[in-house]
Amino acid sequence: MTCTVRIPTPLRHLAGGRDAVEVADGTVADVLDHLDRECDGIHDRIRDDGGSVRRFVNVFVDGDDIRTLEGLSTVVREGAVVSIVPAIAGGAPDWRACLEELKSTVPQVTVAEVRSMRERGEDFVLIDVREAEENRRGRIPGGQHISRGFLEMKIEEAVPDHGAKIVVHCAGGVRSLLAAQSLRRLGYADVSSMAGGFEQWQRDGLPVEVPAGLDEADMDRYQRHISIPEVGVQGQVKLLESRVLLIGAGGLGCPAGYYLAAAGVGTIGIVDGDVVDLTNLQRQILHTADRVGMAKTESARRTLVALNPGIEVVPIHQRLTSANVGEIFDGWDLVVDGSDNFPTRYLVNDACVKFGIPCVHGSVYRFEGQVTVFKTPEGPCYRCLYPEPPPPGMAPSCADAGVLGVLPGVIGLLEAVEAVKLILGLGDTLVGRLLQYDALRAEFRELRIRRDPNCAYCAEGVEFPGFIDYEHFCASSHSTVSV
Amino acid sequence: MTLVVPKAMARSMKAHGCEGYPEEVCGVLLGRIRRPRGMTVRELVAVHRAGNLAQDRSSDRYLLDPVDYLNAEDEARNLGLEVIGVYHTHPDHPCAPSETDRQQAEQIWGELESWSYVIMEVTADGVSSWRSWVLRGGRFSEEEIQS
Ligand SMILES: [Zn+2]
Ligand SMILES: [Zn+2]
């Protein structure tokens, strides 16, 4: 007569991978003894030397904890199920206690003390242990920056003298406590932490510099930018601090995103609700054959961070709708529209007008493409040009129309160039100009486009009419210009 | 080591973390394990919420209800999956494993390689970050989350 012992996942390797073992019945103690004979090594995981069930293990008989029954003497009837359950537990660090202890062991100095040490001309090293990103946004003049994560590795080089007086600071005074402690452990005798950190320094109205600085690796990576006087370190910092939202990781979004990532646009968001399809690979160069079926946003993210791990890519695997556009468009400096359908195009336009975000617009069709920048109020919006979508049937669907695979590369990269110019404030952008490219004739044409003073969305003094039902507005939801 | 987390599962876990705030919450992760080229890839398929029995200190401790664990194992078996890990939140604390987390995990795994331990940092504003960890030889190391 037997019962079943269920083995939890963490112990299955001791039961030959089985999730349950049949053993002779009896008391729980008997059953566990039988189990020990079946499964080498399982005894120690369940019971201590005295044979009691370990504190970190629960044993259940048919759903009841044996601690609520008669413990190891509980009788297990034929056919019953004995379950072994590990205690899965843990907790957050007892951070407060830890912090209090640090405060009592690491000397702290106030911002005012650091300031007067400077005024007295005292010899000390001020080290900023915040992340590079935080340092880029503003720092104490004359300090050295070593990110907390590199502190132990780089301190010897930065401060060879273990007797030197060192003050470390972070943003709020906590990370610097940890940093100071680890420097003391490395043998630095005179290390203190600046209480309140950079935030306190700013609150006290003390001088702050916004560095035009890049770290060494960035200086190398972007060297060809930095050597252009119109870009320089300042321009590169602007790019790194910029946030560009790509609409679509398709034919236009892929080449645009690839070069924007390479150029060091620091944060790239990608909105796309589709997955990679084999027919995409003829032109959508961020995706690969082994990613068919994967979300396009994730596929794009992988390719972009592989090219430039220093940037942040924010995948937004959603179809853009009137309902989510407000949330998705929040916080971006610039939109690069690579959408492939009219409803999305109008929605992107209306949202850019509403939120005051410049929109770099591109589209392609068979052998032709066009690109412009919609930036109100300096220039027109999409609706100034096309108040209404073409009648259904006039715009062939993606599959019908087709597109020369290389063409979106040309148009997508023209969009990327405009995006970089807008970020850097360089040159003449395509605001008010529509640039058309005819691949068969190898010709570029330029059309002037003007604001419509009666535009329902961007005309002066007009109240934003609200987001509408774009699918309905565009009548045929599949009216698509192929991308 | 990689943990593949579909968006819906990430949302589900994060929603649980937010609903429970400021208490710690926990749950069980069900899925599949693949071992391409000697790597371990755990693919999350379902999230099974569990009760926290550490009632007296639920703001900074969790003890996953063993009955919920058993139910999760049942569910896994019915779905042809296995338990691939557990998750818990750190209310107002970074999502790195605490010493308590390490000790408790070591009780289960000893020197063996563990399942995934997903930890979410949750604040009043929501889940601010989340990471996944694997215990090996008694030490936690981070694994990649593909989401
Ligand atoms: Zn924890
Ligand atoms: Zn307009």
XYZ file of C-alpha atoms and ligand atoms in Angstrom:
632
model
C 0.000 0.000 0.000
C 1.479 3.243 -1.061
C 1.090 6.969 -0.915
C 2.435 9.718 -3.140
C 5.144 12.145 -2.078
C 5.200 15.304 -4.132
C 8.648 16.737 -4.649
C 8.997 20.512 -5.065
C 10.977 21.877 -7.989
C 14.129 22.683 -5.953
C 14.499 19.045 -4.794
C 13.599 17.266 -8.011
C 17.194 16.722 -9.037
C 17.461 14.426 -5.987
C 14.457 12.423 -7.181
C 15.779 11.793 -10.656
C 13.773 14.704 -11.987
C 10.459 13.226 -10.845
C 7.781 15.534 -9.447
C 6.252 12.734 -7.366
C 7.476 9.472 -5.868
C 5.348 6.511 -4.797
C 6.416 5.041 -1.427
C 4.948 2.736 1.199
C 2.530 4.467 3.573
C 2.699 4.642 7.388
C 3.363 7.684 9.537
C 4.924 10.815 8.063
C 8.206 9.721 9.653
C 7.933 6.341 7.907
C 7.070 7.943 4.608
C 10.063 10.289 4.833
C 12.306 7.321 5.695
C 11.039 5.470 2.623
C 11.657 8.588 0.582
C 15.246 8.773 1.884
C 15.879 5.279 0.540
C 14.382 6.187 -2.856
C 16.194 9.454 -3.233
C 19.806 9.747 -2.279
C 20.661 12.961 -0.486
C 17.117 14.146 0.072
C 17.212 13.451 3.813
C 19.449 16.392 4.631
C 17.291 18.774 2.649
C 14.154 17.881 4.596
C 15.303 16.869 8.065
C 17.976 17.861 10.522
C 20.392 15.533 12.299
C 17.832 14.738 14.993
C 15.343 13.588 12.352
C 12.956 16.534 12.844
C 11.619 18.420 9.853
C 13.842 21.433 9.217
C 12.559 24.858 10.049
C 12.696 25.864 6.408
C 10.591 22.993 5.139
C 6.853 22.409 5.369
C 5.287 18.981 5.045
C 1.651 18.735 4.050
C -0.594 15.694 4.133
C -3.493 16.108 1.730
C -3.322 19.842 2.008
C -2.800 20.178 5.778
C 0.438 21.238 7.391
C 1.635 18.417 9.645
C 2.419 21.065 12.278
C -1.363 21.455 12.619
C -1.763 17.645 12.702
C 0.387 15.293 14.739
C 3.719 16.190 13.258
C 5.908 13.279 12.182
C 3.494 10.830 13.838
C 0.639 11.903 11.580
C -0.750 8.835 9.867
C -0.606 8.836 6.083
C -3.374 6.716 4.641
C -3.155 4.700 1.461
C -3.394 6.916 -1.583
C -2.797 10.087 0.398
C -0.541 12.829 -0.949
C 2.382 14.044 1.102
C 3.797 17.338 -0.181
C 7.198 18.733 0.652
C 7.226 22.520 0.430
C 10.305 24.654 0.908
C 9.794 27.816 2.919
C 10.221 30.612 0.400
C 11.032 33.727 2.305
C 13.138 36.822 2.380
C 12.804 40.492 2.868
C 13.943 43.946 2.104
C 17.245 44.986 3.613
C 17.015 46.511 7.021
C 18.214 49.691 5.469
C 17.536 52.102 8.271
C 19.671 50.163 10.725
C 22.399 49.914 8.134
C 22.303 53.637 7.468
C 22.385 54.560 11.125
C 25.427 52.370 11.604
C 27.184 53.999 8.659
C 26.427 57.453 9.964
C 28.006 56.559 13.260
C 31.183 55.170 11.689
C 31.829 57.458 8.718
C 32.725 61.103 9.484
C 30.425 63.598 7.840
C 31.047 67.195 6.901
C 28.446 69.808 6.048
C 28.244 71.741 2.808
C 29.206 74.898 4.723
C 32.312 73.191 6.098
C 33.377 72.054 2.634
C 32.930 75.590 1.415
C 35.007 77.125 4.168
C 37.697 74.462 3.699
C 37.918 75.714 0.138
C 38.005 79.335 1.178
C 40.824 78.616 3.585
C 42.640 76.992 0.681
C 42.785 73.688 2.467
C 44.219 70.823 0.465
C 41.599 68.144 -0.152
C 40.084 66.114 -2.957
C 36.361 66.380 -3.601
C 35.017 63.282 -5.322
C 31.588 63.043 -6.925
C 30.473 59.409 -6.832
C 27.193 59.895 -8.668
C 26.504 58.269 -12.027
C 27.975 59.883 -15.142
C 24.500 60.902 -16.227
C 23.902 62.832 -12.996
C 27.308 64.472 -13.209
C 26.567 65.596 -16.747
C 23.503 67.459 -15.552
C 25.453 69.588 -13.100
C 28.399 69.360 -10.727
C 30.443 71.162 -8.127
C 33.293 73.064 -9.812
C 36.718 71.635 -9.058
C 35.461 68.213 -8.030
C 36.546 64.925 -9.541
C 34.034 62.467 -10.859
C 34.363 58.731 -10.257
C 31.097 56.765 -10.446
C 30.409 54.687 -7.357
C 30.683 51.523 -9.432
C 34.249 52.330 -10.504
C 35.444 53.900 -7.272
C 37.524 51.011 -5.953
C 39.060 50.460 -9.369
C 39.969 54.046 -10.131
C 40.751 55.646 -6.793
C 44.398 54.526 -6.701
C 45.059 56.324 -9.930
C 43.077 59.406 -8.950
C 44.421 59.697 -5.401
C 47.650 57.727 -4.940
C 48.301 59.138 -1.459
C 46.396 57.149 1.160
C 46.887 59.950 3.637
C 45.194 62.555 1.427
C 42.154 64.314 2.765
C 39.136 63.161 0.757
C 35.541 64.375 0.798
C 33.078 62.302 -1.193
C 29.646 63.438 -2.213
C 26.661 62.062 -4.069
C 23.228 63.530 -4.751
C 21.674 63.275 -1.323
C 24.363 61.980 1.030
C 23.610 58.257 1.221
C 25.696 56.766 -1.577
C 28.623 58.877 -0.425
C 28.428 57.251 3.009
C 28.791 53.856 1.400
C 31.550 55.166 -0.864
C 33.424 56.738 2.038
C 33.238 53.525 3.977
C 34.671 51.513 1.144
C 37.530 54.016 0.682
C 38.320 53.714 4.368
C 38.417 49.950 3.965
C 40.890 50.413 1.107
C 43.200 52.187 3.533
C 42.386 55.843 2.950
C 42.708 57.344 6.407
C 40.986 60.712 6.089
C 37.728 60.241 4.240
C 34.475 61.971 5.003
C 31.088 62.198 3.363
C 29.383 65.478 2.530
C 25.988 65.450 4.238
C 23.068 66.386 1.998
C 25.172 65.932 -1.137
C 24.884 67.896 -4.340
C 21.240 68.701 -3.671
C 22.143 70.522 -0.466
C 24.964 72.308 -2.304
C 22.416 73.573 -4.822
C 19.883 74.502 -2.135
C 22.556 76.615 -0.471
C 22.908 78.529 -3.727
C 26.555 77.571 -4.209
C 28.096 77.620 -7.677
C 27.323 74.710 -9.949
C 28.756 74.061 -13.364
C 27.014 72.217 -16.130
C 29.920 70.445 -17.723
C 30.415 70.361 -21.418
C 32.074 67.103 -20.663
C 31.926 63.569 -21.953
C 33.692 60.603 -20.491
C 36.698 59.133 -22.212
C 34.840 56.389 -24.025
C 32.266 58.879 -25.327
C 35.049 61.193 -26.446
C 36.343 58.321 -28.573
C 32.991 57.075 -29.789
C 31.836 60.514 -30.909
C 35.225 61.832 -31.981
C 34.055 62.495 -35.561
C 31.209 64.617 -34.219
C 33.338 66.430 -31.721
C 35.824 67.458 -34.357
C 33.105 69.341 -36.266
C 33.113 72.830 -34.732
C 29.339 73.175 -35.230
C 28.785 70.083 -33.087
C 31.663 69.782 -30.683
C 31.413 68.446 -27.157
C 28.454 70.713 -26.426
C 26.517 69.393 -29.380
C 27.280 65.821 -28.502
C 26.071 66.407 -24.952
C 22.857 67.846 -26.431
C 22.403 64.721 -28.513
C 23.005 62.493 -25.513
C 20.475 64.421 -23.501
C 17.871 64.398 -26.266
C 14.832 62.161 -26.343
C 13.465 61.116 -29.721
C 10.313 59.077 -30.230
C 10.114 56.912 -33.344
C 6.648 56.083 -34.598
C 7.066 52.642 -36.066
C 10.040 50.316 -36.302
C 9.342 49.712 -39.967
C 10.904 50.790 -43.239
C 11.525 54.395 -42.170
C 11.930 53.929 -38.416
C 14.629 51.286 -38.814
C 17.214 53.297 -40.768
C 16.362 56.490 -38.864
C 16.664 54.730 -35.502
C 19.891 52.998 -36.452
C 21.698 56.224 -37.308
C 20.176 58.201 -34.441
C 21.459 55.518 -32.060
C 24.879 55.655 -33.675
C 24.880 59.450 -33.461
C 24.306 59.174 -29.726
C 20.720 60.337 -29.326
C 20.581 59.432 -25.650
C 17.033 58.154 -25.384
C 15.141 56.605 -28.257
C 11.544 55.504 -27.810
C 9.955 53.175 -30.339
C 6.191 52.765 -30.633
C 5.101 49.770 -32.651
C 2.471 47.145 -31.964
C 3.609 44.717 -34.668
C 5.814 41.671 -34.674
C 8.596 40.984 -37.153
C 7.393 39.321 -40.339
C 9.524 37.765 -43.054
C 8.179 40.281 -45.609
C 9.587 43.122 -43.472
C 13.183 42.038 -43.903
C 13.389 43.385 -47.475
C 13.877 46.877 -45.967
C 13.466 46.946 -42.163
C 17.128 46.640 -41.345
C 16.963 46.501 -37.555
C 15.288 43.100 -37.657
C 16.827 39.737 -38.485
C 15.615 36.428 -39.854
C 15.841 34.700 -36.479
C 13.545 37.285 -34.907
C 10.484 36.633 -37.060
C 7.563 36.641 -34.632
C 9.318 38.820 -32.040
C 7.884 42.224 -31.149
C 9.436 44.766 -33.510
C 10.139 47.081 -30.596
C 12.204 44.425 -28.832
C 14.015 43.391 -31.998
C 14.835 47.040 -32.686
C 15.974 47.591 -29.113
C 18.424 44.694 -29.358
C 19.986 45.951 -32.546
C 20.237 49.535 -31.310
C 21.830 48.756 -27.943
C 24.210 46.319 -29.622
C 25.382 49.236 -31.752
C 25.416 51.722 -28.886
C 25.131 50.379 -25.341
C 25.473 53.908 -23.992
C 21.986 54.981 -24.988
C 18.626 54.065 -23.618
C 16.041 52.483 -25.865
C 12.454 52.492 -24.641
C 10.358 49.870 -26.425
C 6.624 50.661 -26.425
C 4.949 47.585 -27.859
C 1.558 49.176 -28.440
C -0.489 50.450 -31.301
C -0.762 54.220 -30.988
C -4.362 55.275 -30.278
C -6.252 58.369 -29.181
C -6.455 56.755 -25.755
C -2.741 56.179 -25.188
C -1.173 58.974 -27.247
C -1.140 61.421 -24.337
C 0.796 59.068 -22.118
C 3.121 57.808 -24.844
C 4.010 61.303 -26.167
C 4.797 62.642 -22.717
C 8.359 63.810 -22.280
C 9.812 63.569 -25.814
C 11.700 66.384 -27.534
C 11.041 65.221 -31.048
C 8.921 62.740 -32.973
C 10.162 60.930 -36.071
C 7.109 59.674 -37.898
C 7.632 56.486 -39.860
C 4.034 55.361 -39.680
C 2.532 53.456 -42.569
C -1.144 54.402 -42.389
C -3.317 57.486 -42.428
C -5.073 57.096 -39.079
C -1.724 56.993 -37.266
C -0.332 59.847 -39.347
C -3.230 62.168 -38.460
C -3.086 61.080 -34.845
C 0.670 61.753 -34.675
C 0.155 65.150 -36.279
C -2.651 66.172 -33.957
C -0.711 65.043 -30.892
C 2.436 66.888 -32.006
C 0.394 70.065 -32.510
C -1.276 69.657 -29.137
C 1.895 68.937 -27.175
C 4.117 71.278 -29.198
C 6.516 68.543 -30.318
C 8.251 68.984 -33.705
C 7.507 66.095 -36.038
C 9.867 64.851 -38.720
C 7.626 63.317 -41.308
C 8.443 60.851 -44.052
C 6.567 58.559 -46.383
C 7.370 56.308 -49.327
C 5.471 54.788 -52.209
C 6.964 52.379 -54.735
C 9.824 54.460 -56.174
C 9.036 57.809 -54.545
C 9.366 59.278 -51.156
C 8.936 62.574 -49.388
C 10.132 64.155 -46.208
C 9.408 67.341 -44.295
C 9.317 68.767 -40.787
C 6.030 69.798 -39.204
C 6.758 72.320 -36.508
C 4.000 74.679 -35.517
C 3.724 77.633 -35.306
C 6.877 78.232 -37.430
C 5.495 76.125 -40.238
C 2.485 74.111 -41.308
C 1.174 70.880 -39.860
C 0.127 67.774 -41.764
C -3.492 68.942 -41.774
C -2.546 72.259 -43.378
C -1.371 70.132 -46.282
C -3.981 67.408 -46.218
C -7.036 68.478 -44.225
C -8.581 65.123 -45.017
C -7.278 61.696 -45.953
C -7.538 60.512 -49.564
C -10.717 58.636 -50.397
C -10.473 54.920 -49.764
C -9.167 53.126 -52.811
C -7.036 56.068 -53.887
C -4.268 54.936 -51.605
C -3.337 51.370 -52.331
C -2.579 49.072 -49.466
C 0.925 48.182 -48.467
C 0.813 44.744 -49.997
C -0.664 46.067 -53.264
C 1.590 49.033 -53.687
C 4.979 47.660 -52.763
C 8.089 49.699 -52.264
C 11.611 49.543 -53.562
C 13.488 48.110 -50.584
C 16.288 50.658 -50.531
C 14.028 53.709 -50.820
C 12.850 53.830 -47.181
C 16.543 53.865 -46.270
C 17.019 57.112 -48.193
C 13.899 58.760 -46.762
C 14.441 57.395 -43.224
C 17.964 58.797 -43.213
C 16.782 62.182 -44.483
C 14.424 62.123 -41.491
C 17.330 61.253 -39.201
C 19.427 64.125 -40.573
C 16.551 66.556 -39.931
C 16.151 65.148 -36.425
C 19.823 65.721 -35.614
C 19.687 69.256 -37.063
C 16.631 70.067 -34.960
C 18.322 68.782 -31.804
C 21.505 70.709 -32.497
C 19.740 73.796 -33.850
C 21.828 73.569 -37.015
C 21.206 74.805 -40.545
C 17.909 75.151 -42.361
C 15.463 72.431 -41.544
C 12.656 71.266 -43.795
C 10.075 73.321 -41.883
C 7.804 74.710 -44.618
C 9.441 72.657 -47.352
C 8.452 69.266 -48.709
C 11.364 67.397 -50.226
C 10.371 64.773 -52.768
C 12.652 62.090 -54.088
C 12.023 60.183 -57.283
C 14.299 57.163 -57.290
C 13.677 56.231 -60.935
C 14.641 59.665 -62.216
C 17.206 60.111 -59.467
C 15.725 63.543 -58.823
C 14.972 65.640 -55.778
C 12.231 68.277 -55.991
C 11.268 70.811 -53.392
C 7.795 72.222 -52.748
C 7.068 75.166 -50.489
C 4.300 74.357 -48.073
C 2.467 77.004 -46.070
C 0.389 77.157 -42.968
C -3.316 77.123 -43.580
C -4.635 80.115 -41.612
C -7.893 78.219 -41.221
C -6.328 74.881 -40.224
C -8.675 73.193 -37.787
C -5.762 72.122 -35.583
C -2.888 74.557 -35.779
C -4.431 77.882 -36.826
C -3.663 80.725 -34.465
C -6.122 81.061 -31.600
C -7.916 77.866 -32.505
C -8.765 75.649 -29.585
C -7.498 72.083 -29.904
C -10.518 70.164 -31.228
C -9.515 66.982 -29.407
C -8.474 63.567 -30.631
C -11.011 61.889 -32.863
C -11.836 58.414 -34.096
C -9.039 58.239 -36.641
C -9.989 54.892 -38.091
C -13.417 56.214 -38.914
C -12.040 59.537 -40.118
C -9.830 57.731 -42.572
C -12.797 55.566 -43.628
C -10.741 52.679 -44.826
C -8.557 51.697 -41.921
C -6.324 49.892 -44.359
C -5.655 52.841 -46.575
C -1.979 52.563 -46.366
C 1.002 54.051 -47.975
C 3.466 51.271 -47.917
C 6.453 51.426 -45.652
C 21.132 33.188 -17.647
C 18.126 34.946 -19.017
C 14.572 35.386 -17.886
C 12.151 36.091 -20.716
C 9.157 38.044 -19.451
C 6.239 38.766 -21.784
C 4.800 42.260 -21.365
C 1.534 40.970 -19.932
C 3.390 39.012 -17.240
C 5.507 42.033 -16.360
C 2.359 44.094 -16.038
C 0.721 41.461 -13.889
C 3.686 41.243 -11.490
C 4.054 44.998 -11.293
C 0.339 45.456 -10.708
C 0.575 43.012 -7.814
C 3.514 44.921 -6.380
C 1.662 48.235 -6.615
C -1.562 46.895 -5.142
C 0.333 45.518 -2.181
C 2.387 48.622 -1.460
C 3.536 49.498 1.192
C 3.474 45.820 2.142
C 5.788 43.274 0.554
C 4.077 40.909 -1.841
C 5.285 37.676 -3.398
C 4.311 35.105 -5.968
C 5.425 32.132 -8.018
C 6.609 32.180 -11.630
C 5.611 29.358 -13.982
C 7.201 28.686 -17.309
C 9.620 26.677 -19.381
C 13.337 26.216 -19.261
C 15.437 26.018 -22.390
C 19.158 25.378 -22.480
C 20.479 26.615 -25.818
C 24.261 26.212 -26.059
C 24.626 25.574 -22.366
C 22.838 28.767 -21.392
C 19.799 28.749 -19.183
C 16.795 30.588 -20.538
C 13.678 30.644 -18.416
C 10.543 31.697 -20.252
C 7.827 33.042 -18.026
C 4.367 31.877 -19.049
C 2.173 32.472 -16.012
C 2.330 34.379 -12.747
C 0.768 32.888 -9.638
C 0.151 35.364 -6.843
C 0.780 34.078 -3.350
C -0.066 35.203 0.135
C 2.544 36.718 2.430
C 2.433 34.998 5.796
C 4.977 37.347 7.398
C 2.102 39.399 8.760
C 3.990 40.880 11.687
C 6.662 42.456 9.445
C 5.006 42.516 6.071
C 6.550 45.858 5.167
C 10.004 44.315 4.974
C 9.634 40.541 5.079
C 7.832 37.896 3.118
C 7.050 34.281 3.740
C 5.328 32.766 0.751
C 2.198 30.842 1.779
C 3.131 27.172 1.220
C -0.437 26.361 0.219
C -0.134 28.866 -2.601
C 3.166 27.268 -3.547
C 1.486 23.877 -3.753
C -1.311 25.332 -5.855
C 1.264 26.903 -8.125
C 2.979 23.546 -8.588
C -0.419 22.026 -9.428
C -1.133 24.752 -11.911
C 2.288 24.287 -13.470
C 1.720 20.580 -13.863
C -1.706 21.092 -15.413
C -0.263 23.546 -17.906
C 2.731 21.384 -18.728
C 5.024 23.991 -17.173
C 7.302 24.121 -14.188
C 8.026 26.523 -11.396
C 10.871 28.680 -12.702
C 11.151 31.161 -9.879
C 9.535 33.452 -7.389
C 9.108 37.202 -7.166
C 8.784 39.619 -4.295
C 8.808 43.353 -3.753
C 11.075 45.642 -1.790
C 8.859 48.559 -0.749
C 10.984 51.737 -0.901
C 14.196 49.735 -1.185
C 16.453 48.908 -4.114
C 15.778 45.705 -5.996
C 18.986 43.963 -4.951
C 18.698 40.858 -2.777
C 19.013 41.504 0.942
C 21.071 39.332 3.249
C 17.776 37.817 4.439
C 16.921 36.951 0.850
C 20.318 35.301 0.441
C 20.137 33.284 3.641
C 16.636 32.044 2.921
C 17.510 31.112 -0.637
C 20.608 29.300 0.559
C 18.432 27.198 2.864
C 16.613 25.923 -0.201
C 19.397 25.652 -2.728
C 22.626 25.161 -0.798
C 25.457 25.181 -3.336
C 23.114 24.474 -6.250
C 22.008 26.919 -8.907
C 18.620 28.311 -7.985
C 15.612 29.373 -9.943
C 14.952 33.039 -10.730
C 14.420 35.454 -7.894
C 12.715 38.519 -9.325
C 12.805 41.543 -7.040
C 10.843 44.728 -7.716
C 11.538 48.063 -6.096
C 8.147 49.579 -5.433
C 7.371 53.074 -4.222
C 4.170 55.063 -3.827
C 4.549 55.948 -7.523
C 4.720 52.350 -8.685
C 7.435 49.869 -9.573
C 10.535 51.952 -10.211
C 12.870 49.120 -11.145
C 13.047 45.367 -11.204
C 15.833 42.855 -11.592
C 16.221 39.123 -11.509
C 18.799 37.158 -9.563
C 20.039 33.603 -9.419
C 21.760 32.055 -6.421
C 24.846 30.015 -7.289
C 27.259 28.660 -4.722
C 25.440 30.658 -2.070
C 25.822 33.999 -3.876
C 23.329 35.956 -5.915
C 24.226 37.100 -9.384
C 22.021 39.095 -11.681
C 20.471 37.548 -14.750
C 19.210 39.376 -17.813
C 15.515 40.118 -18.052
C 14.219 40.168 -21.617
C 10.946 41.963 -21.590
Zn 14.070 40.726 -0.699
Zn -2.252 72.874 -39.524
